[in-house]
mmCIF file of C-alpha atoms in Angstrom:
data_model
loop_
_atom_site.group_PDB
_atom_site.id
_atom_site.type_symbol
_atom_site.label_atom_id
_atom_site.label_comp_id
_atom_site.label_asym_id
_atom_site.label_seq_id
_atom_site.Cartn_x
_atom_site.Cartn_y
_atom_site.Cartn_z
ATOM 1 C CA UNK O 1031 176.586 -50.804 75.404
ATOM 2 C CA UNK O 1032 172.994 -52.655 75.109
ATOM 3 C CA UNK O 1033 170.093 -49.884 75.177
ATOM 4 C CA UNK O 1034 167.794 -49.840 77.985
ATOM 5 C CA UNK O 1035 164.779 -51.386 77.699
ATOM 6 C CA UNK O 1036 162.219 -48.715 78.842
ATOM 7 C CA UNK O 1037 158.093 -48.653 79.512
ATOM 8 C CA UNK O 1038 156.091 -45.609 79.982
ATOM 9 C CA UNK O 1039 152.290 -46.041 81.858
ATOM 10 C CA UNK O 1040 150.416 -43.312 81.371
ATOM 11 C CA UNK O 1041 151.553 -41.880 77.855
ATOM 12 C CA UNK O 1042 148.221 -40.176 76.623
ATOM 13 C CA UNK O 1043 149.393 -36.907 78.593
ATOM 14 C CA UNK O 1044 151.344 -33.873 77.956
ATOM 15 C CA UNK O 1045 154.089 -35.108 80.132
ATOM 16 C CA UNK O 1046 153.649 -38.885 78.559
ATOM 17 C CA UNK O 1047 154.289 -37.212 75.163
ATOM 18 C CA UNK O 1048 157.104 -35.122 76.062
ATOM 19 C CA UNK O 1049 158.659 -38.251 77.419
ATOM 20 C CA UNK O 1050 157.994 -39.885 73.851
ATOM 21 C CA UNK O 1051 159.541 -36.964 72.036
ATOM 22 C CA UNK O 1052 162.426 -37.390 74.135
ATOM 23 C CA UNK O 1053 163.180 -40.964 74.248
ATOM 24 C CA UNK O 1054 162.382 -41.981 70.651
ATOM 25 C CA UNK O 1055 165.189 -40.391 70.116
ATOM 26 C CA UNK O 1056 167.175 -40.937 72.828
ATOM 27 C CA UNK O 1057 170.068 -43.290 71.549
ATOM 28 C CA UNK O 1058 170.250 -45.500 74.801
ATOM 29 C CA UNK O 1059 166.575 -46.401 75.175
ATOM 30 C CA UNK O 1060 164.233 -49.051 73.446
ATOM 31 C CA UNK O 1061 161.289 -48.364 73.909
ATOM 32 C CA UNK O 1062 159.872 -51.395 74.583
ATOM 33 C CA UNK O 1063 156.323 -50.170 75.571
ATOM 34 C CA UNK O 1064 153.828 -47.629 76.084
ATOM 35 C CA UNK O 1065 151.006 -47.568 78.245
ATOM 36 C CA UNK O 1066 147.370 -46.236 78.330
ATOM 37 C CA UNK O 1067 144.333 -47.299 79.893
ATOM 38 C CA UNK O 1068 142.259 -44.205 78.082
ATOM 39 C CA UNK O 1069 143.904 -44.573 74.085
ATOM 40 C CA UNK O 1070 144.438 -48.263 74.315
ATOM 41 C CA UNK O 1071 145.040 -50.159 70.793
ATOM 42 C CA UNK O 1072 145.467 -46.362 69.153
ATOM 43 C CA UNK O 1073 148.888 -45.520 67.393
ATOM 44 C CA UNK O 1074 151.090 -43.031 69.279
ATOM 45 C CA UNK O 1075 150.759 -41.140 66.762
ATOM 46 C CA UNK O 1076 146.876 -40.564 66.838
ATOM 47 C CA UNK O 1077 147.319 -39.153 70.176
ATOM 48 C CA UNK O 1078 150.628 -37.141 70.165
ATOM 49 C CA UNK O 1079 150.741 -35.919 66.905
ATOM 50 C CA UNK O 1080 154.107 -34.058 66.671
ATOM 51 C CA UNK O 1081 155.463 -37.757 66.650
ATOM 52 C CA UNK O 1082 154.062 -38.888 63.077
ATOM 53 C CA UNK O 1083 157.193 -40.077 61.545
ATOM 54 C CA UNK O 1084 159.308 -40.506 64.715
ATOM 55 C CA UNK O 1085 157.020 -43.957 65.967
ATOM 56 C CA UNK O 1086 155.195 -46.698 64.840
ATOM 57 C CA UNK O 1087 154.009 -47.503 68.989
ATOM 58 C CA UNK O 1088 150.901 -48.562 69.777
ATOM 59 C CA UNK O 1089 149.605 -48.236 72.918
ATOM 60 C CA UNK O 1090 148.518 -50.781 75.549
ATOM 61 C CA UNK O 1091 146.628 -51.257 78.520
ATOM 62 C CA UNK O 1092 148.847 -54.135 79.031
ATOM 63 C CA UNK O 1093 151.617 -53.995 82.184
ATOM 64 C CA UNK O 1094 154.366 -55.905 81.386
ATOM 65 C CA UNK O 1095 157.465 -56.321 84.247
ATOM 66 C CA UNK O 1096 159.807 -58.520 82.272
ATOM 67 C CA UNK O 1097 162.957 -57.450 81.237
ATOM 68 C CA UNK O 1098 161.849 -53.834 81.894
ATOM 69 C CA UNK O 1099 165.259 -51.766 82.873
ATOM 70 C CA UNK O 1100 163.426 -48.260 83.629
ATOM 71 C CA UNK O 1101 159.891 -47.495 84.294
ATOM 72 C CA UNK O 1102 158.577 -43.927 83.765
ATOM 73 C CA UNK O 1103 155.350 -43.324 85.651
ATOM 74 C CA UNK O 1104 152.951 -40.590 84.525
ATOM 75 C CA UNK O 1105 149.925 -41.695 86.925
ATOM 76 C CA UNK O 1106 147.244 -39.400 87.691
ATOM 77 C CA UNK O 1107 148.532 -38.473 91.428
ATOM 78 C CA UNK O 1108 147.742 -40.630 94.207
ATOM 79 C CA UNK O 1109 147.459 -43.523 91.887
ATOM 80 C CA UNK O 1110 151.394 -44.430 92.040
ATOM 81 C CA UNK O 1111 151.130 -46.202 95.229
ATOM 82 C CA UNK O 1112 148.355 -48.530 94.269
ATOM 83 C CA UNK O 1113 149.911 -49.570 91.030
ATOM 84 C CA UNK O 1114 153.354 -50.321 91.762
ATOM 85 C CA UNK O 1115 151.042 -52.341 95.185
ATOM 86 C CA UNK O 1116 149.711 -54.728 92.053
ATOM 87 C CA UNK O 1117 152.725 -54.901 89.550
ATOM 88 C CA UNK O 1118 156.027 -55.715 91.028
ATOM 89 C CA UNK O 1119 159.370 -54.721 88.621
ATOM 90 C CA UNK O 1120 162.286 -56.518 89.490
ATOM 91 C CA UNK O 1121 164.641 -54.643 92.294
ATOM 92 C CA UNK O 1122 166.793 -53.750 89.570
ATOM 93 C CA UNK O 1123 164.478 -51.357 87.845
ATOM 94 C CA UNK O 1124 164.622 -48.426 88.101
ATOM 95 C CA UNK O 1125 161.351 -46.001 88.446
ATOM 96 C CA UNK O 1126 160.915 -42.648 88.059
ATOM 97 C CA UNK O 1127 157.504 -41.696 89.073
ATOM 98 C CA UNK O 1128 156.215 -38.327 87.844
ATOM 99 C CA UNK O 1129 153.561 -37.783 90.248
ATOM 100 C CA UNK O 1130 153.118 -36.060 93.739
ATOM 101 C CA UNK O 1131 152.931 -39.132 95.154
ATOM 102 C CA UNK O 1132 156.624 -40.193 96.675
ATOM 103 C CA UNK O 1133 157.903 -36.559 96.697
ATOM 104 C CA UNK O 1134 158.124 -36.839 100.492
ATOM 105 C CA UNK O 1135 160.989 -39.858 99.697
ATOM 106 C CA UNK O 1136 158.130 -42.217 101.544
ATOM 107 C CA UNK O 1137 158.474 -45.804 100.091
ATOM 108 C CA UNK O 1138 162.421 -45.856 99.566
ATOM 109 C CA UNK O 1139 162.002 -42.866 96.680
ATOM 110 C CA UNK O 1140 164.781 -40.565 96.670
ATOM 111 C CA UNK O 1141 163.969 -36.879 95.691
ATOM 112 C CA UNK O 1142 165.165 -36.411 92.068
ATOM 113 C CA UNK O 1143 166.366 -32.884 91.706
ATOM 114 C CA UNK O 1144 169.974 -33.270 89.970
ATOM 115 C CA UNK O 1145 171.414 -29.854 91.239
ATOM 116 C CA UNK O 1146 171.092 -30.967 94.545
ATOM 117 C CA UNK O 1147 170.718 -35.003 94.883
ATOM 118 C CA UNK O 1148 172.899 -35.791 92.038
ATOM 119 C CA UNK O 1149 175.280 -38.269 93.762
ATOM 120 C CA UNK O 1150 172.512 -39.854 95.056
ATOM 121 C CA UNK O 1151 170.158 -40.412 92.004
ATOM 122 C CA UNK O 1152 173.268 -42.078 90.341
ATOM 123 C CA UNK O 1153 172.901 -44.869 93.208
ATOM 124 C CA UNK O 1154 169.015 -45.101 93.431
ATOM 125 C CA UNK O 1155 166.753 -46.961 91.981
ATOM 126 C CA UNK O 1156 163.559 -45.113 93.085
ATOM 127 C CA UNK O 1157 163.506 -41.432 91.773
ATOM 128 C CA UNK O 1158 160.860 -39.056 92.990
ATOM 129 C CA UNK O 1159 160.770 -36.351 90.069
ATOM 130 C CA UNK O 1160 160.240 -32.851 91.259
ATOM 131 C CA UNK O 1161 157.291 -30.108 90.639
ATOM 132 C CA UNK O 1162 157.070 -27.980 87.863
ATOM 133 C CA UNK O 1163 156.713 -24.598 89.897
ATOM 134 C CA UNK O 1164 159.206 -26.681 93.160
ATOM 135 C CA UNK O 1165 162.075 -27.562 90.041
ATOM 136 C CA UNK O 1166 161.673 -23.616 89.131
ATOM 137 C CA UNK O 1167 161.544 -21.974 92.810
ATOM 138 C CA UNK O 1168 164.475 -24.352 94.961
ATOM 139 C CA UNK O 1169 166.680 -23.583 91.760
ATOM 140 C CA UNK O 1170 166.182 -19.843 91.908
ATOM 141 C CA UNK O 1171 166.747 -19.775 95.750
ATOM 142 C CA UNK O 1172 169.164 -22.966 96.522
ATOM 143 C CA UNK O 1173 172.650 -20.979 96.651
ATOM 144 C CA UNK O 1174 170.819 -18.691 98.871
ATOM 145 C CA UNK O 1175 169.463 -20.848 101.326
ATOM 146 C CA UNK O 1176 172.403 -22.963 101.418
ATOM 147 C CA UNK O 1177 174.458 -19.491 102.366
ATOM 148 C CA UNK O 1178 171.959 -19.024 104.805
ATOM 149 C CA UNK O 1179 171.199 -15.460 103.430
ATOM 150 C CA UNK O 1180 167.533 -15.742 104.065
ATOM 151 C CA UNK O 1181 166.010 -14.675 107.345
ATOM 152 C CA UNK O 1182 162.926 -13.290 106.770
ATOM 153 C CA UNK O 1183 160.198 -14.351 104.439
ATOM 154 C CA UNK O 1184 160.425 -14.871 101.109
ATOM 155 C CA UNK O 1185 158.267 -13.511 98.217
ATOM 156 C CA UNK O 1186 158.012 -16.139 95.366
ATOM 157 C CA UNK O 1187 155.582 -14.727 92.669
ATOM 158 C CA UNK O 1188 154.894 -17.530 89.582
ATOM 159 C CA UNK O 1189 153.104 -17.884 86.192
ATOM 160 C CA UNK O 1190 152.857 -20.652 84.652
ATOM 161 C CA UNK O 1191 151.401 -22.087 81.309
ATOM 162 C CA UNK O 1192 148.083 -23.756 80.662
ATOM 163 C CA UNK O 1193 149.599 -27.165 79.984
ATOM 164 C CA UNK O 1194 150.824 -27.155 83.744
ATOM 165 C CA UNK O 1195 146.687 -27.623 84.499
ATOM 166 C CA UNK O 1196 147.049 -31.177 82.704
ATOM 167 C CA UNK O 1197 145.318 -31.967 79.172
ATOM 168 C CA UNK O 1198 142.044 -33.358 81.112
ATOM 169 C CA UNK O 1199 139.482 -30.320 80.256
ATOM 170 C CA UNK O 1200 138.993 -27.868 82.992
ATOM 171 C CA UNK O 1201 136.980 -24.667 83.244
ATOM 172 C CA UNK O 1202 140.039 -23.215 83.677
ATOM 173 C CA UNK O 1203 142.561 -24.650 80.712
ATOM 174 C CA UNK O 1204 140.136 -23.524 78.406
ATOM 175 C CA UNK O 1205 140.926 -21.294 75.234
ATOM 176 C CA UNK O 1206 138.240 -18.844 76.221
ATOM 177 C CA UNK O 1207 139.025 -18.659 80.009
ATOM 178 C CA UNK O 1208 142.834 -18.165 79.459
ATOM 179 C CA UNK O 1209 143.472 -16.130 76.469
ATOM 180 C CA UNK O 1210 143.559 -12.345 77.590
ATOM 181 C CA UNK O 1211 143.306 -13.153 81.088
ATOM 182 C CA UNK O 1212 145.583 -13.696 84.475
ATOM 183 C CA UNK O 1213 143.798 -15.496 87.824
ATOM 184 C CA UNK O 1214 145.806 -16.583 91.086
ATOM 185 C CA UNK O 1215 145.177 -19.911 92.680
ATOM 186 C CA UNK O 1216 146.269 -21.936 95.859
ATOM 187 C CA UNK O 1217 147.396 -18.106 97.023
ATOM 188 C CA UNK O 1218 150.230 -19.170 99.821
ATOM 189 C CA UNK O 1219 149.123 -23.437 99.718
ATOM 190 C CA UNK O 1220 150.399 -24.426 96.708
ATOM 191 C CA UNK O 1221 151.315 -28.209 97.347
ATOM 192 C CA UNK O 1222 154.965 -27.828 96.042
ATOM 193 C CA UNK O 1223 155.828 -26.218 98.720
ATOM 194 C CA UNK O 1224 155.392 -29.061 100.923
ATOM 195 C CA UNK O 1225 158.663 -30.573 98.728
ATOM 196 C CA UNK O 1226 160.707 -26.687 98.612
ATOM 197 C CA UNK O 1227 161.079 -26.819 102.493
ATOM 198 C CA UNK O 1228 161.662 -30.054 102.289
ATOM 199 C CA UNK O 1229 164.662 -29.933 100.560
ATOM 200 C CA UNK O 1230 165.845 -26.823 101.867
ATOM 201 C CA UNK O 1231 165.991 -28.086 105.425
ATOM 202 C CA UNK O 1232 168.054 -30.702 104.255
ATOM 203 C CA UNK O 1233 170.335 -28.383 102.549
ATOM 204 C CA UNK O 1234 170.381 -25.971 105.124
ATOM 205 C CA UNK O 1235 169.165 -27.125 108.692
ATOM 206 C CA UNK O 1236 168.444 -23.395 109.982
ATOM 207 C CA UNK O 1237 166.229 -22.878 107.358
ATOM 208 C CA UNK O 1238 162.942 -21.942 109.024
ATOM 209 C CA UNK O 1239 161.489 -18.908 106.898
ATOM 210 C CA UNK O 1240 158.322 -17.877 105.384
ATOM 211 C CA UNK O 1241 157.267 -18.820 101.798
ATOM 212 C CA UNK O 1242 154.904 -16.757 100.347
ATOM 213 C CA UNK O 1243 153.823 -18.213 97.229
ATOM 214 C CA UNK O 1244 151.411 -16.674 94.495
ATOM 215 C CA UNK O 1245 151.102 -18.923 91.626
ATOM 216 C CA UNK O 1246 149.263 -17.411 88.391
ATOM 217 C CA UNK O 1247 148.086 -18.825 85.687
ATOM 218 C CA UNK O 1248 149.122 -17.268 82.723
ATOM 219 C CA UNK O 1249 147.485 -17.299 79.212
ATOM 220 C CA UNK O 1250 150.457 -19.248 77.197
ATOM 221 C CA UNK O 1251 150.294 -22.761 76.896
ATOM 222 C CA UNK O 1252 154.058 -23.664 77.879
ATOM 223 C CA UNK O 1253 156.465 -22.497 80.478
ATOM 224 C CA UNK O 1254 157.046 -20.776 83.931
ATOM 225 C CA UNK O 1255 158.699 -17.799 85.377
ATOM 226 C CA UNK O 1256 159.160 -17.527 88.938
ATOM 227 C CA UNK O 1257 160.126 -14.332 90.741
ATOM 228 C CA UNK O 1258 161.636 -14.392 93.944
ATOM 229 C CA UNK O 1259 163.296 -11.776 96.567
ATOM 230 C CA UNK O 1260 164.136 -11.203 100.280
ATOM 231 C CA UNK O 1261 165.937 -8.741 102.056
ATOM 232 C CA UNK O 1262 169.780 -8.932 101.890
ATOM 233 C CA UNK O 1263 172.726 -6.765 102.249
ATOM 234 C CA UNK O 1264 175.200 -7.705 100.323
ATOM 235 C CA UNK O 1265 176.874 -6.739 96.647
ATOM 236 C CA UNK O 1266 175.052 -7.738 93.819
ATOM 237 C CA UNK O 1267 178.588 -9.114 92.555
ATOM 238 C CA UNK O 1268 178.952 -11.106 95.495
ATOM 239 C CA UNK O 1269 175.684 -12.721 94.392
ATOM 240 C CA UNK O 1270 175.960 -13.277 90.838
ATOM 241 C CA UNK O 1271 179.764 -15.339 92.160
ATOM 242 C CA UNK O 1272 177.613 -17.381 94.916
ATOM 243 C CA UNK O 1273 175.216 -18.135 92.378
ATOM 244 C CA UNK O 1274 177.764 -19.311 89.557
ATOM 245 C CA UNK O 1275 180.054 -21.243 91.414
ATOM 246 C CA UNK O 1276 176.906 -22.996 92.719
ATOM 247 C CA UNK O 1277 175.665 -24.077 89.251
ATOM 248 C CA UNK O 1278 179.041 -24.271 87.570
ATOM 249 C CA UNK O 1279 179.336 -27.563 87.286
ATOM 250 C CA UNK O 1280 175.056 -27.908 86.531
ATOM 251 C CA UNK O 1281 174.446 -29.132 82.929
ATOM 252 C CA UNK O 1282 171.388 -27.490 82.528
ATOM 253 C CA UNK O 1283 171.102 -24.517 84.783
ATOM 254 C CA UNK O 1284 172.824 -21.245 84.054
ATOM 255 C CA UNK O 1285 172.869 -18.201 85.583
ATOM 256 C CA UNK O 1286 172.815 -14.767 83.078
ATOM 257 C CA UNK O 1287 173.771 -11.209 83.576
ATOM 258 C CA UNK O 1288 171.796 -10.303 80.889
ATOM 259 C CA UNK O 1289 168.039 -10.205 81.249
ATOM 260 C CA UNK O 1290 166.338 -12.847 80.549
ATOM 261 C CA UNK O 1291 162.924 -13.896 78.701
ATOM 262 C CA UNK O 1292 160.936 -16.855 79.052
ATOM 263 C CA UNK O 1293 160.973 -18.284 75.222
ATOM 264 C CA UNK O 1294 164.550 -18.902 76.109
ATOM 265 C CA UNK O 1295 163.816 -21.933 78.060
ATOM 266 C CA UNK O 1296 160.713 -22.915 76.166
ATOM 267 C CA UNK O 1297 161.492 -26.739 74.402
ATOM 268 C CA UNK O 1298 164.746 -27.060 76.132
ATOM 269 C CA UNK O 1299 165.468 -28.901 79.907
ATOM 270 C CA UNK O 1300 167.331 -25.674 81.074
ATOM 271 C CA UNK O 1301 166.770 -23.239 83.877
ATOM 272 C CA UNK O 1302 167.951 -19.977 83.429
ATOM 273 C CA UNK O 1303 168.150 -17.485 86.379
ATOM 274 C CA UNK O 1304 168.441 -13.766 86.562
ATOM 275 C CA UNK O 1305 169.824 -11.643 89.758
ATOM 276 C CA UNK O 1306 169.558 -8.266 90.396
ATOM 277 C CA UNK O 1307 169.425 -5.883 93.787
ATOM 278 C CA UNK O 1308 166.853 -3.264 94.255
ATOM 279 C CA UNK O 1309 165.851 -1.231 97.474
ATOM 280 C CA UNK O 1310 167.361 -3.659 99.608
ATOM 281 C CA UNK O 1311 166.294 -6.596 98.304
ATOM 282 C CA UNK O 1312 168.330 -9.413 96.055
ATOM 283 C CA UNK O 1313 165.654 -10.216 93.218
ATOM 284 C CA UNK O 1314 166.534 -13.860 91.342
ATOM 285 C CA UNK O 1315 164.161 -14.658 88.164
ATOM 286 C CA UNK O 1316 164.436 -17.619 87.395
ATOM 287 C CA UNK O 1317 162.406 -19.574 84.263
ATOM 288 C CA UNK O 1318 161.799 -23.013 83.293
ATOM 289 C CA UNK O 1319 159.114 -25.193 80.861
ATOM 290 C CA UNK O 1320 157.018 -27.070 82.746
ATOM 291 C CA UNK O 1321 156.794 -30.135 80.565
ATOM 292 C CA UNK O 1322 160.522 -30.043 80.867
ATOM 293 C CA UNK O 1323 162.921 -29.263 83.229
ATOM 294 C CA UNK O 1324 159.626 -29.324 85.325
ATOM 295 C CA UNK O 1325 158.861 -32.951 84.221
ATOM 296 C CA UNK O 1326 159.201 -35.058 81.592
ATOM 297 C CA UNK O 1327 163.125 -33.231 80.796
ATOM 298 C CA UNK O 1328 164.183 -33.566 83.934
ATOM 299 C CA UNK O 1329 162.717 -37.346 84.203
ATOM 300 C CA UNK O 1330 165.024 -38.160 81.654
ATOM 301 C CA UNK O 1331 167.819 -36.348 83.000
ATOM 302 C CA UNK O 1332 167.492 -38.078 86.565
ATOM 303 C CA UNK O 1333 167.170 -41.995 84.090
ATOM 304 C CA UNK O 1334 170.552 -40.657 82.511
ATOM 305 C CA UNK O 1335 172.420 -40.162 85.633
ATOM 306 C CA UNK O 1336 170.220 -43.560 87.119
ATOM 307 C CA UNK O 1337 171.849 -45.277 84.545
ATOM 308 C CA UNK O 1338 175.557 -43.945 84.618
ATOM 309 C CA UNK O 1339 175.455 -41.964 81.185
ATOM 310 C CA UNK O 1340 176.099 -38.108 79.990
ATOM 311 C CA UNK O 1341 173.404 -36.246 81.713
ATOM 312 C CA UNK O 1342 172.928 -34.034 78.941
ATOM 313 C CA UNK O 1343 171.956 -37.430 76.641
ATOM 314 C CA UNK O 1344 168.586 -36.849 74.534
ATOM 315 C CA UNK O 1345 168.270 -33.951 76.361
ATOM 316 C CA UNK O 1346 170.275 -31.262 73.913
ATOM 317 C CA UNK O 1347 167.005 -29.442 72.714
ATOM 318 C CA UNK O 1348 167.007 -25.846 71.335
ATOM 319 C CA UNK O 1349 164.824 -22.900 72.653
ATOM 320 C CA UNK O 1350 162.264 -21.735 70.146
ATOM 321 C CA UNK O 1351 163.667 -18.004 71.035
ATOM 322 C CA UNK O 1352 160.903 -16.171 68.940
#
C-alpha cells in the first residue's frame, strides 16, 4: 500500500508535536508538510526538541492542498472555520480538526470518539476530535449511561496537567504558580461538557441528568484523572461485567480491578478505568494523557480507522510507569 500523504497546520504546539512524534514514525504516513505561521523557516527540531534525530522538517507558513490525503488541524480554537473558508482540500481528504470548533458535528464533522462512533469515523471524511477532560469523562461513564443507570446527578471531579493550559504563557501554566499548588476553574461550565451531553443523548435518549463538573489544575505537566460517581444499587460485579463487555472489543481502553495510578497512562493513547462501590454509590476512575488519548493519540487513532488500517498503528507507546 502507498503511504498517505499527510500535512499538519499548526505544529509549534504541544499537541502539533505529539502529532510529530507520532507520525514520523508512523509507517503509513509521509509527511509531506508541516505548518506554522509563529516558527516559520525553523527546523522541527528547534521547536520540538525530543525529535532531533527522528526529522529533518522544516516548517512553513505555506498551505499547500495538492495531493494532501489527511489534514491534521491544530488551530487555535475558533480559527478552524475561517481557514478551511480560504483553503479548500479536495473532498477526498480527510480532516481531523483538533479544536473546539466542529465538536457540535456543525459543518458535516462527525464526532471522533472511537469507543462510540467507530463505524462511523471509518466512513467520514470530517472528524471532530474530542476534549481532553470530554475523551476522559464519556469513557468513564458511557456503559453507564447507555444502561441507563444514572438518574440523579453526577459528580465528575478532574485534574489535569499543565500542558492541558496550552504552551502559550499564562499566569497560570507557570512553574511558580503550579508547583506545590491545586486551583479549580470553570467550577460546573467547563466547555466540554457542552460535547459529554451531547453524545450521551445520542447514546442514550433519556439521558437528562446533572453534571457537576470540578476541573483542577494540578501541578504535573502531563495527564488527567477524572473521578466520577452517582447513586446506584447494584453489585459491584455486575458493574465491573457491564463495563468489560462494553470496552472488550476497545483497543485502547481497559477496565482494571486493580487500582490504578495515573503514570500508567502517561505517553501511551490508553484509558484505563477503575470501579468500585462505596456507601451507595458506584465510583469509576478513570485516567488518560491529555496530549494523547485526549488529542493528538486519539487524532491519529480516528486517521487510522479514516483510512481503513489497524487502529492500534503508530499508536503502540509504553507508559513511563515510574
Amino acid at each position: 500500500m502507498m503511504k498517505i500523504n499527510v500535512a499538519i497546520i499548526g505544529a509549534a504546539g504541544y499537541t502539533g508535536g505529539e502529532l510529530l512524534r507520532l507520525l514520523v514514525h508512523h509507517p503509513m504516513v509521509n509527511l509531506t508538510y508541516v505548518h506554522s505561521n509563529s516558527q516559520k523557516g525553523k527546523r522541527v527540531t528547534e521547536v520540538h526538541s525530543d525529535l532531533i534525530g527522528d526529522s529533518d522538517l522544516i516548517f512553513t507558513d505555506q498551505v499547500s492542498t495538492d495531493g494532501i490525503d489527511a489534514v491534521f488541524l491544530g488551530l487555535p480554537h475558533g480559527e478552524t472555520k475561517g481557514f478551511l473558508d480560504t483553503y479548500k482540500f479536495s473532498d477526498d481528504t480527510v480532516i481531523i480538526d483538533l479544536s473546539t470548533d466542529f465538536r457540535d458535528e456543525s459543518n458535516g464533522f462527525l464526532y471522533g470518539l472511537p469507543e462510540i462512533n467507530s463505524e462511523q469515523i471509518k466512513s467520514t471524511k470530517k472528524i471532530a476530535n474530542p476534549g481532553c477532560f470530554a475523551t476522559a469523562i464519556q469513557l468513564g461513564l458511557a456503559p453507564a449511561v447507555v444502561k441507563n443507570w444514572i438518574k440523579n446527578p453526577v459528580h465528575i471531579s478532574g485534574i489535569t496537567g499543565s500542558t492541558g493550559a496550552g504552551k502559550k504563557l499564562a499566569e497560570t501554566s507557570h512553574f511558580s504558580y503550579r508547583s506545590s499548588n491545586m486551583s479549580v476553574y470553570k467550577l460546573f461550565t467547563h466547555q466540554h461538557l457542552q460535547e459529554i451531553k451531547q453524545t450521551f443523548l445520542q447514546i442514550q435518549p433519556e439521558f437528562n441528568s446533572e453534571l457537576l463538573f470540578v476541573p483542577y489544575r494540578g501541578n504535573f505537566p502531563r495527564g488527567i484523572w477524572i473521578t466520577s460517581y452517582f447513586p446506584f444499587d447494584g453489585e459491584l460485579e455486575e458493574a465491573y461485567q457491564l463495563y468489560e463487555a462494553f470496552y472488550k472489543d476497545a483497543s485502547f481502553t481497559h477496565v482494571s480491578r486493580n487500582d490504578i495510578d495515573l503514570k500508567q497512562v502517561v505517553n501511551t493513547n490508553k484509558c484505563i478505568i477503575h470501579i468500585k462501590k462505596e456507601q451507595g454509590q458506584l465510583v469509576i476512575y478513570s485516567a488518560i494523557d491529555n496530549l494523547l488519548k485526549g488529542a493528538s493519540g486519539q487524532a491519529v487513532q480516528n486517521f487510522n480507522l479514516a483510512f481503513g488500517l489497524e487502529e492500534d498503528l503508530g499508536l503502540k507507546l509504553k507508559s513511563i510507569a515510574f
